[in-house]
PDB file of C-alpha atoms in Angstrom:
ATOM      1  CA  UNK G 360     110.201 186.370  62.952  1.00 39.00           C
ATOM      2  CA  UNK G 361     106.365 185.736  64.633  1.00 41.00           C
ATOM      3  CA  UNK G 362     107.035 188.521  66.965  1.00 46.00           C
ATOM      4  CA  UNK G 363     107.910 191.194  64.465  1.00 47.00           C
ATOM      5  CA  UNK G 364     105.581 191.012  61.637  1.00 48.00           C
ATOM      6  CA  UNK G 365     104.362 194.393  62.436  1.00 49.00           C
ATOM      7  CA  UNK G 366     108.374 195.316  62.718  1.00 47.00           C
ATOM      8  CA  UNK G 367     109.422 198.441  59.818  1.00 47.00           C
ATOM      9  CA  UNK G 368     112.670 199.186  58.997  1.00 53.00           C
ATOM     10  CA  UNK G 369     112.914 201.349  61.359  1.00 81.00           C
ATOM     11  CA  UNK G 370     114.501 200.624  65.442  1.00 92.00           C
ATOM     12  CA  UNK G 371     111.804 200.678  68.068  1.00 95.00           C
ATOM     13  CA  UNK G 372     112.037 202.662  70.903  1.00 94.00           C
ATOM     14  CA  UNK G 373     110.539 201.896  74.279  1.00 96.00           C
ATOM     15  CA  UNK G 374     107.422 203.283  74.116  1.00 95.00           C
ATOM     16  CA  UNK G 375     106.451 201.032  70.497  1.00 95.00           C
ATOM     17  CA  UNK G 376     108.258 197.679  72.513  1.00 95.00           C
ATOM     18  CA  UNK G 377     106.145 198.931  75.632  1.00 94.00           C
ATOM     19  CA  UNK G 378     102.975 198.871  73.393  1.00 93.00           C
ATOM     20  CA  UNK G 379     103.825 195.356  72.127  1.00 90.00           C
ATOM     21  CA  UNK G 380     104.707 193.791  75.314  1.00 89.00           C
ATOM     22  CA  UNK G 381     101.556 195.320  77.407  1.00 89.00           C
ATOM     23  CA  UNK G 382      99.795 192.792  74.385  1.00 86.00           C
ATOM     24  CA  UNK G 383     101.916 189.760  75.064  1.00 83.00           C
ATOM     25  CA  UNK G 384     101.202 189.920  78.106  1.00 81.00           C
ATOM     26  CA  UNK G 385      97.760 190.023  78.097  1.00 81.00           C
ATOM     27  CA  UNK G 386      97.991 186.696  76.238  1.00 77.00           C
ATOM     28  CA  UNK G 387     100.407 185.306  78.618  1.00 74.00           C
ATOM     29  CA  UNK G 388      97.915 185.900  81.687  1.00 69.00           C
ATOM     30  CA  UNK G 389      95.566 184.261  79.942  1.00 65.00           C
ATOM     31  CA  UNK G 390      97.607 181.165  79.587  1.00 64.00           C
ATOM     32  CA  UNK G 391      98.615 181.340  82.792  1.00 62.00           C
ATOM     33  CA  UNK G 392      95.010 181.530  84.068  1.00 61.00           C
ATOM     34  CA  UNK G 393      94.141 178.468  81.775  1.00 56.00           C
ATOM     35  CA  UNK G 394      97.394 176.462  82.854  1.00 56.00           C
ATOM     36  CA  UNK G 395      97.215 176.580  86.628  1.00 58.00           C
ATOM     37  CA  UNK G 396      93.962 178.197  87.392  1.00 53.00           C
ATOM     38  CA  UNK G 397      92.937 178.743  91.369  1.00 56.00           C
ATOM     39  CA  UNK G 398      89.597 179.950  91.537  1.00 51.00           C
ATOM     40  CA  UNK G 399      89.618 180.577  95.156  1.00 52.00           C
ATOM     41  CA  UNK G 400      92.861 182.503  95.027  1.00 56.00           C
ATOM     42  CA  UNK G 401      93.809 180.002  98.415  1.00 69.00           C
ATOM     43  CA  UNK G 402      97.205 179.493  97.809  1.00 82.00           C
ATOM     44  CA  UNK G 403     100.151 182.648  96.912  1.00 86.00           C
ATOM     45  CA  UNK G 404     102.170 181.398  94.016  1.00 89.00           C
ATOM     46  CA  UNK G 405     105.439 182.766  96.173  1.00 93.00           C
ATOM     47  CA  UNK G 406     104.802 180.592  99.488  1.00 92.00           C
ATOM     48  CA  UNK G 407     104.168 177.216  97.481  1.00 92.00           C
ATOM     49  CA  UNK G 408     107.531 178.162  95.841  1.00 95.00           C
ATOM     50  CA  UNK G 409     108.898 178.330  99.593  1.00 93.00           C
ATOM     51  CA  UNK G 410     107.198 175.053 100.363  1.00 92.00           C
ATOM     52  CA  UNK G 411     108.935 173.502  97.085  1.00 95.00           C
ATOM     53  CA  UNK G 412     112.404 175.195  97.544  1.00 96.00           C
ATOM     54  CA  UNK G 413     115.657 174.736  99.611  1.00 94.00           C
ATOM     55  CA  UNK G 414     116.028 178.079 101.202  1.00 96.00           C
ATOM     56  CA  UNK G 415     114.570 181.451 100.123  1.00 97.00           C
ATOM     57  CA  UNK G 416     116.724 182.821  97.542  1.00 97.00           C
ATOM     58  CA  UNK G 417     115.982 179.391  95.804  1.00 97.00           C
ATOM     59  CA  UNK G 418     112.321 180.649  95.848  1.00 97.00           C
ATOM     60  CA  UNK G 419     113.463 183.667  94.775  1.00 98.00           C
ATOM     61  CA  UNK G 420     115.508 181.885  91.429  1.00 97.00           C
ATOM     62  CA  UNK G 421     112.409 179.531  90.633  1.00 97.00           C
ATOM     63  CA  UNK G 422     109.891 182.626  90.613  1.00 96.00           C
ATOM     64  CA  UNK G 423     112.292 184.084  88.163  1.00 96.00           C
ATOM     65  CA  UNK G 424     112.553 181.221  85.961  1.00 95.00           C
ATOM     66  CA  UNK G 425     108.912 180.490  86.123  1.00 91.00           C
ATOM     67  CA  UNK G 426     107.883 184.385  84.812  1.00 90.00           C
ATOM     68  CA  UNK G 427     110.608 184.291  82.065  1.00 90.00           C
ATOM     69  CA  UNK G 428     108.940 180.791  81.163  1.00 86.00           C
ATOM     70  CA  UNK G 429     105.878 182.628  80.728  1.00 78.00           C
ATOM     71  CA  UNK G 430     107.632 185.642  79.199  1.00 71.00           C
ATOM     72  CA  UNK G 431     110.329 184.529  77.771  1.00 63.00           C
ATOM     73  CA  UNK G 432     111.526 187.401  75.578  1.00 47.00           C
ATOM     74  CA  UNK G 433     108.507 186.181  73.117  1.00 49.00           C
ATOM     75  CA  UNK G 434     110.588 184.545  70.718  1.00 41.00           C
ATOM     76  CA  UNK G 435     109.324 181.296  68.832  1.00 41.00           C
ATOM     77  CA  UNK G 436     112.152 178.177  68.551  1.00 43.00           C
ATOM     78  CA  UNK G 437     110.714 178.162  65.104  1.00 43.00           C
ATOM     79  CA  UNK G 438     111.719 182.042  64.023  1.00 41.00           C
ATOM     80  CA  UNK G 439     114.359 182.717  62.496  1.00 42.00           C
ATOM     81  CA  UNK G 440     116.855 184.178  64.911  1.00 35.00           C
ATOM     82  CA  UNK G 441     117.011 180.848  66.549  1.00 34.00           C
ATOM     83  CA  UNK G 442     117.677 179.426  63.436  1.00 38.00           C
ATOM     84  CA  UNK G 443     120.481 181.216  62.536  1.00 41.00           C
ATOM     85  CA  UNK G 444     122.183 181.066  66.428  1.00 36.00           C
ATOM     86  CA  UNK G 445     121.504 177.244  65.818  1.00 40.00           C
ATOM     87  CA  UNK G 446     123.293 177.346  62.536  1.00 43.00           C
ATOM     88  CA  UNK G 447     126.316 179.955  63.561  1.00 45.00           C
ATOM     89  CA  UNK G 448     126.747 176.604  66.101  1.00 44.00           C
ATOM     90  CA  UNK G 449     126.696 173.980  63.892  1.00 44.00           C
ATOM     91  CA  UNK G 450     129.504 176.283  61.968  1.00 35.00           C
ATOM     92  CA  UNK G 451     131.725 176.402  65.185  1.00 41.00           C
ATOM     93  CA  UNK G 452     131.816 172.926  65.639  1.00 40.00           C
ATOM     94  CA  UNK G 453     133.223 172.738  62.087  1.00 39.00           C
ATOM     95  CA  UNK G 454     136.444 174.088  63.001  1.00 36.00           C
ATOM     96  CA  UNK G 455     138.921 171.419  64.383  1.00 42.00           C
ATOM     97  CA  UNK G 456     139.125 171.015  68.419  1.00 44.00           C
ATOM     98  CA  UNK G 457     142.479 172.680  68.937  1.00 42.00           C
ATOM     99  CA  UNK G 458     141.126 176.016  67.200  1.00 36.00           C
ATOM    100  CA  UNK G 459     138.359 176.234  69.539  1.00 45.00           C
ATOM    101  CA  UNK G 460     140.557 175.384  72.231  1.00 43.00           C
ATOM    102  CA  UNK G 461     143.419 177.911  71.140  1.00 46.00           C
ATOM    103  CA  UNK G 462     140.595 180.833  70.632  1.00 45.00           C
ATOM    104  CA  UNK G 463     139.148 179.865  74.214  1.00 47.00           C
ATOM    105  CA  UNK G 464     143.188 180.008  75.849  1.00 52.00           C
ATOM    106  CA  UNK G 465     143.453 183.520  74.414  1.00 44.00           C
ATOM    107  CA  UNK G 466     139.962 184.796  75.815  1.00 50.00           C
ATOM    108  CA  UNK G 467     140.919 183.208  79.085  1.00 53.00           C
ATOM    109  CA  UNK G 468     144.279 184.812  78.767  1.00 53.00           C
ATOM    110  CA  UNK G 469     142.935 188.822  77.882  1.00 52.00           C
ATOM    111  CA  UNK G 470     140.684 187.977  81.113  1.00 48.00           C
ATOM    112  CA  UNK G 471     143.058 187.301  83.191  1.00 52.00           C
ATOM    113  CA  UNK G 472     145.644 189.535  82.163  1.00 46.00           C
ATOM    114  CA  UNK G 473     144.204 192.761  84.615  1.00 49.00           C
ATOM    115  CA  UNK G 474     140.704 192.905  83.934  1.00 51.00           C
ATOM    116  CA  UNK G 475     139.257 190.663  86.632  1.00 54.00           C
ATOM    117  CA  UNK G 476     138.252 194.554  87.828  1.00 51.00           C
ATOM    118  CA  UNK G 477     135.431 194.381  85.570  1.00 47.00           C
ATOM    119  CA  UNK G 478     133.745 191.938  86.688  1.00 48.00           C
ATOM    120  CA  UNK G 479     132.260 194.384  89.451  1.00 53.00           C
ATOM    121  CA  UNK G 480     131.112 196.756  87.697  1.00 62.00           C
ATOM    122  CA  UNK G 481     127.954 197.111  85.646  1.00 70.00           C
ATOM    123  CA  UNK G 482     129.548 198.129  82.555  1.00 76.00           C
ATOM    124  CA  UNK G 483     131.114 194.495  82.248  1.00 80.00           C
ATOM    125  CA  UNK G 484     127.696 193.061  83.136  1.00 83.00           C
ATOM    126  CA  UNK G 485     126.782 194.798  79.467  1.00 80.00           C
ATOM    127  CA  UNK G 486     129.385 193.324  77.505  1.00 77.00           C
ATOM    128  CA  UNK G 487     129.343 189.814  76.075  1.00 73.00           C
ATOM    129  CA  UNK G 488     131.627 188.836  78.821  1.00 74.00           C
ATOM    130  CA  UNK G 489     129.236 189.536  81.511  1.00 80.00           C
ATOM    131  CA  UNK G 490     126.215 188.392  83.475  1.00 89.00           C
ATOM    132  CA  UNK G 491     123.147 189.456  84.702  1.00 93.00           C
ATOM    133  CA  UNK G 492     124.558 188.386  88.232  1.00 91.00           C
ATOM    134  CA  UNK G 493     127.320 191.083  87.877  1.00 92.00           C
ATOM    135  CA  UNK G 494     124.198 193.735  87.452  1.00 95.00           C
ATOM    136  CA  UNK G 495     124.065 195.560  90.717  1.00 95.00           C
ATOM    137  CA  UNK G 496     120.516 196.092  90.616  1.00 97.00           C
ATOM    138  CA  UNK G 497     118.834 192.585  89.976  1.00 97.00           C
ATOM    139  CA  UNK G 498     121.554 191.166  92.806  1.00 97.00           C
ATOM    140  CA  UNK G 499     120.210 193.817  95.071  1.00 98.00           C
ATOM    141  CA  UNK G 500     116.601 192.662  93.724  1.00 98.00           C
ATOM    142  CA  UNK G 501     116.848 188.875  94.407  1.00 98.00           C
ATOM    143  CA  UNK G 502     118.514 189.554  98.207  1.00 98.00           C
ATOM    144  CA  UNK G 503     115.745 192.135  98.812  1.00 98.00           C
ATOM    145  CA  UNK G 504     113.115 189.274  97.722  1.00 98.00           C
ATOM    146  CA  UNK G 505     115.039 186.765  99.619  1.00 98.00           C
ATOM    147  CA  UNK G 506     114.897 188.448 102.825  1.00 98.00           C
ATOM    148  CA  UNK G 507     111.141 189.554 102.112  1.00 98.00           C
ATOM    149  CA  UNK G 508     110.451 185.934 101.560  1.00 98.00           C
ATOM    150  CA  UNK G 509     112.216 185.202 105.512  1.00 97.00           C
ATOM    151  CA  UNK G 510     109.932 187.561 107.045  1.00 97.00           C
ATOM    152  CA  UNK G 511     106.731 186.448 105.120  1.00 96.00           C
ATOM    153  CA  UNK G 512     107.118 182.702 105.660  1.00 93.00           C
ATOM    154  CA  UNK G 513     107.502 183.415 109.819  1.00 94.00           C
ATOM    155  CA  UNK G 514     103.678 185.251 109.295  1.00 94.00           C
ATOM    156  CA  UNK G 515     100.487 183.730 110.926  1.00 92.00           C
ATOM    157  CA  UNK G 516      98.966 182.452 108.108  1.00 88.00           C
ATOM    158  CA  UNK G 517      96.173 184.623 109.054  1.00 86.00           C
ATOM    159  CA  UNK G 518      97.779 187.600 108.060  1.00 86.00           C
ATOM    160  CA  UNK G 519      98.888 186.998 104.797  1.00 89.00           C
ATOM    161  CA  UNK G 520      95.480 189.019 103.963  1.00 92.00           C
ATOM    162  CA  UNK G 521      95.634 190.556  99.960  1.00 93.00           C
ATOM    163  CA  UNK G 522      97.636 193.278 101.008  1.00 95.00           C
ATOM    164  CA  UNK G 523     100.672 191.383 102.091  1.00 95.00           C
ATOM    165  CA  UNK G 524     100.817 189.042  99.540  1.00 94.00           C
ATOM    166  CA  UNK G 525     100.862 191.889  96.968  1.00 96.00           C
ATOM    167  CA  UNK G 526     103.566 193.409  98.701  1.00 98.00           C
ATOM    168  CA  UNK G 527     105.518 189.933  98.324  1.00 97.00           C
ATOM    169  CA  UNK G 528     104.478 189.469  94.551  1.00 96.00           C
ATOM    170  CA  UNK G 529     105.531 192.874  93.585  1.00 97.00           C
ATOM    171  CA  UNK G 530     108.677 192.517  95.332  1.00 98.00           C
ATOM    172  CA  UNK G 531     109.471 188.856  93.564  1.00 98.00           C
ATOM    173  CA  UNK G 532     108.612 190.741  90.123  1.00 97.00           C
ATOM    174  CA  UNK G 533     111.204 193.368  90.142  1.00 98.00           C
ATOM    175  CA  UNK G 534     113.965 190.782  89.491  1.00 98.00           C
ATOM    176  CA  UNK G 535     112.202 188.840  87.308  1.00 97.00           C
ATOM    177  CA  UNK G 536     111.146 192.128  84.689  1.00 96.00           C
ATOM    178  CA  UNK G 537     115.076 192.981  85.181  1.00 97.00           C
ATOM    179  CA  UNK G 538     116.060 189.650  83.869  1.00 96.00           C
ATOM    180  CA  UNK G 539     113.502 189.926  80.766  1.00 95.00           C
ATOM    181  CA  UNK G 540     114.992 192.918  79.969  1.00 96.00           C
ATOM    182  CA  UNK G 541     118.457 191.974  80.419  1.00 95.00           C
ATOM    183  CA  UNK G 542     117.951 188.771  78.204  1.00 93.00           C
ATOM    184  CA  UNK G 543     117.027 191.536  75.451  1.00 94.00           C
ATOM    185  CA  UNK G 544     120.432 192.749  75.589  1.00 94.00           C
ATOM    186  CA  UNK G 545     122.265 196.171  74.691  1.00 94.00           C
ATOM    187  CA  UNK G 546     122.139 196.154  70.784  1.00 94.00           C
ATOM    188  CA  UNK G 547     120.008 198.716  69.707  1.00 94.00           C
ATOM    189  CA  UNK G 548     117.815 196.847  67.539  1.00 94.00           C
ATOM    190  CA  UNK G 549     116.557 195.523  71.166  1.00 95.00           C
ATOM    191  CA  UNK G 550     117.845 198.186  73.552  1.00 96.00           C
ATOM    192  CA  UNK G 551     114.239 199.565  73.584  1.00 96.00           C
ATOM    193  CA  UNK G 552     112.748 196.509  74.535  1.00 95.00           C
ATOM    194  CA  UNK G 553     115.281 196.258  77.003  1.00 97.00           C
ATOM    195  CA  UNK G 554     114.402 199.696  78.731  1.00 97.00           C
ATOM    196  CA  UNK G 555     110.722 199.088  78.448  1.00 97.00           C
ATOM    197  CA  UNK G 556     110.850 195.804  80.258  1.00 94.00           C
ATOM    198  CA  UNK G 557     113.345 197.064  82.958  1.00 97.00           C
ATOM    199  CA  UNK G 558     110.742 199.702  83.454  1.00 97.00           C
ATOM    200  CA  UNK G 559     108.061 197.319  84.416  1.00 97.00           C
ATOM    201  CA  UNK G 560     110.916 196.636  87.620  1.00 98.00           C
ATOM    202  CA  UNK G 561     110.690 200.153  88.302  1.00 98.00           C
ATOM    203  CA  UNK G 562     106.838 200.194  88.401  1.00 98.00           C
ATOM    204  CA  UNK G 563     106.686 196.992  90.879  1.00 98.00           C
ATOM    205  CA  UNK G 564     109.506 198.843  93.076  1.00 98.00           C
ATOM    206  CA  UNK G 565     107.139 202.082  93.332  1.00 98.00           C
ATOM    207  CA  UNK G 566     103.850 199.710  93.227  1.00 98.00           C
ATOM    208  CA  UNK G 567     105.571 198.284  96.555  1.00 98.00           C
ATOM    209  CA  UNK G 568     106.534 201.209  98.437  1.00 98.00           C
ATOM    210  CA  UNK G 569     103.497 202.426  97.904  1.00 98.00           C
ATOM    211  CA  UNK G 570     101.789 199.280  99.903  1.00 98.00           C
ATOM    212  CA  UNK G 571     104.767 199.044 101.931  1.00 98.00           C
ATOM    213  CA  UNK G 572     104.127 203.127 103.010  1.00 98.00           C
ATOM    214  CA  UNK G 573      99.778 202.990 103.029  1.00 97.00           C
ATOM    215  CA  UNK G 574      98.849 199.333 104.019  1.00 96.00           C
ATOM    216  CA  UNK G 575     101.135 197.894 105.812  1.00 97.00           C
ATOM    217  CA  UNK G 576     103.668 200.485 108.082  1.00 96.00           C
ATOM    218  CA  UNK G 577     101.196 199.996 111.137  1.00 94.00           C
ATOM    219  CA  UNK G 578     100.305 196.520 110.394  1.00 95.00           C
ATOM    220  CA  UNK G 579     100.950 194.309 113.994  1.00 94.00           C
ATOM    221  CA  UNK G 580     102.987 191.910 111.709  1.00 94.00           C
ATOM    222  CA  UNK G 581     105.555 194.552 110.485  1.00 96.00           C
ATOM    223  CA  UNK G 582     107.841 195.409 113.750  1.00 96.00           C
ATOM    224  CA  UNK G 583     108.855 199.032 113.048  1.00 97.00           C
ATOM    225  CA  UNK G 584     112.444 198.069 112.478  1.00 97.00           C
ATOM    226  CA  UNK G 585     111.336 196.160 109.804  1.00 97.00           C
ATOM    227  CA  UNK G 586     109.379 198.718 108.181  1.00 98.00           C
ATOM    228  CA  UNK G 587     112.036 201.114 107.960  1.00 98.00           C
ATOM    229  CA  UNK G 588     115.082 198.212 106.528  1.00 98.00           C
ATOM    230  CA  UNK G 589     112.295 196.702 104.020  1.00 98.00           C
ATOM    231  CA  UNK G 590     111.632 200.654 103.500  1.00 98.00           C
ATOM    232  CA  UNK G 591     115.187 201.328 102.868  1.00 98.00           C
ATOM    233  CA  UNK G 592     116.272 198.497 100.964  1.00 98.00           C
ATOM    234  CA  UNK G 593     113.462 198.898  98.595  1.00 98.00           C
ATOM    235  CA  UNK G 594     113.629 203.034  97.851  1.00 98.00           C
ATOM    236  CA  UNK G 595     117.306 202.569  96.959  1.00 98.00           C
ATOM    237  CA  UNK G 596     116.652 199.828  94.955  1.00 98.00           C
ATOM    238  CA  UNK G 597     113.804 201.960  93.231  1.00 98.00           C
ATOM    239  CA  UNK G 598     115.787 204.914  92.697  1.00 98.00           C
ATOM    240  CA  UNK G 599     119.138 203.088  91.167  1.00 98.00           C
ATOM    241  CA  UNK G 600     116.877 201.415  88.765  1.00 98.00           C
ATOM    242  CA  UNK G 601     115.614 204.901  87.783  1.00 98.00           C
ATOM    243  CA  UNK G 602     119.280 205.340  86.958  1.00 97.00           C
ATOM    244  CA  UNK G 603     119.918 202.127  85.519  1.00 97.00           C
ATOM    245  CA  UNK G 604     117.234 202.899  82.741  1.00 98.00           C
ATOM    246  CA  UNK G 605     118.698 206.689  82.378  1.00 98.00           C
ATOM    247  CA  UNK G 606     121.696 204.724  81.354  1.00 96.00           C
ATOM    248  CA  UNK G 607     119.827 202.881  78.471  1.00 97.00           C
ATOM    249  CA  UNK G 608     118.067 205.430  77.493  1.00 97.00           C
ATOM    250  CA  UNK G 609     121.166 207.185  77.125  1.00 96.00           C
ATOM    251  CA  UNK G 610     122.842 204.223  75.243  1.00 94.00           C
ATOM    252  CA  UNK G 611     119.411 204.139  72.880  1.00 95.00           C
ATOM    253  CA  UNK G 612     120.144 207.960  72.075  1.00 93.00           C
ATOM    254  CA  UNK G 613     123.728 207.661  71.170  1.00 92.00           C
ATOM    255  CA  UNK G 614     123.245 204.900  68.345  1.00 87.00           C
ATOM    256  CA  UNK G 615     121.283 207.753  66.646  1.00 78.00           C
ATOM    257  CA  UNK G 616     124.287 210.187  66.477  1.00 69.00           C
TER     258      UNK G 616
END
């Protein structure tokens, strides 16, 4: 593969994938710089999303989207993991209809036959059955956005000064860097880039507290019930992603025994 020409036999941990993505995305903010440059800064990527979207969490979902674009796990369509998912395809479709069909009736059947139950937790959300929208932590991530989103886009435009608009950005990237590491997924040939991208979430959440906290608790535009939900909200979202990446790291340690 492009990505991993400097890859060993050996399983990197997060630290080595942290290395290597802190690179990639140097390159990406170049591109994005060179793609949709704004010299004069006028404009917050976040409220022309607004502008362009149906309702907030909309914004939210197209924000996502457009970092993964530009992130997107840093696989080529060319390498050869695509290749072979494209060709494991092409092999499926080789079977006749009624065996796909028949295997499909039995998943549906296991599923349905007491498990539904799963479905809530985030265990499930790290099996092949599951989602990233059954992962506690990026749904509380994209409401938290959403509603940071309402409040911003009722702001004088006047006071959208640098301060608030990093507040918004940082809160926007916290789901985004726990999708990228979710689309890694739990093997452990990837679990490490999967913690070390997750931890980038946990670096926004803190990165945002701390504006939250120094620049913008007595801010006119902040009412102080505002302060302290947006305060709340966003510590307990930090600190469960603390735990969520315990959890990996856990996981990472137990394919060595």
């Amino acid at each position: 593969m492009a990505m991993f020409n400097d890859f060993n036999d050996d399983v990197w941990d997060e630290h080595q994938w942290e290395a290597h993505l802190n690179e990639i995305e140097k390159q990406t903010t170049h591109l994005r710089k060179f793609i949709a440059p704004d010299p004069l800064n006028s404009t917050p990527r976040w409220l022309t999303l607004l502008r362009e979207s149906q309702d907030e969490l909309d914004a939210v979902d197209a924000f996502i989207r457009e970092e993964l674009e530009f992130n997107d796990p840093y696989f080529d369509e060319e390498d050869d993991y695509y290749t072979e998912w494209e060709e494991d395809d092409d092999i499926d479709e080789s079977f006749p209809e009624e065996w796909n069909t028949e295997e499909s009736d039995l998943e549906e059947e296991d599923f349905d036959a007491g498990e539904e139950w799963k479905a809530l937790s985030d265990e499930f959300a790290r099996t092949e059955n599951g989602s990233i929208e059954m992962l506690d932590i990026y749904d509380d991530a994209r409401s938290l956005s959403a509603l940071i989103l309402q409040w911003a886009e009722t702001l004088n435009p006047e006071h959208i000064n640098e301060d608030c608009n990093n507040f918004v950005g940082r809160i926007l990237k916290i789901g985004a860097k726990i999708a990228g590491g979710y689309s890694f997924g739990f093997d452990l040939e990837f679990l490490g880039g999967n913690i070390a991208y997750t931890k980038k979430a946990l670096y926004y959440a803190n990165d945002g507290l701390t504006i939250l906290q120094k620049h913008l608790k007595e801010a006119p535009f902040l009412t102080t019930k505002q302060y302290f939900s947006f305060h709340q909200q966003l510590f307990e979202l930090r600190n469960n992603i603390g735990i969520y990446i315990q959890e990996l790291r856990e996981e990472f340690n137990m394919g060595f025994e």
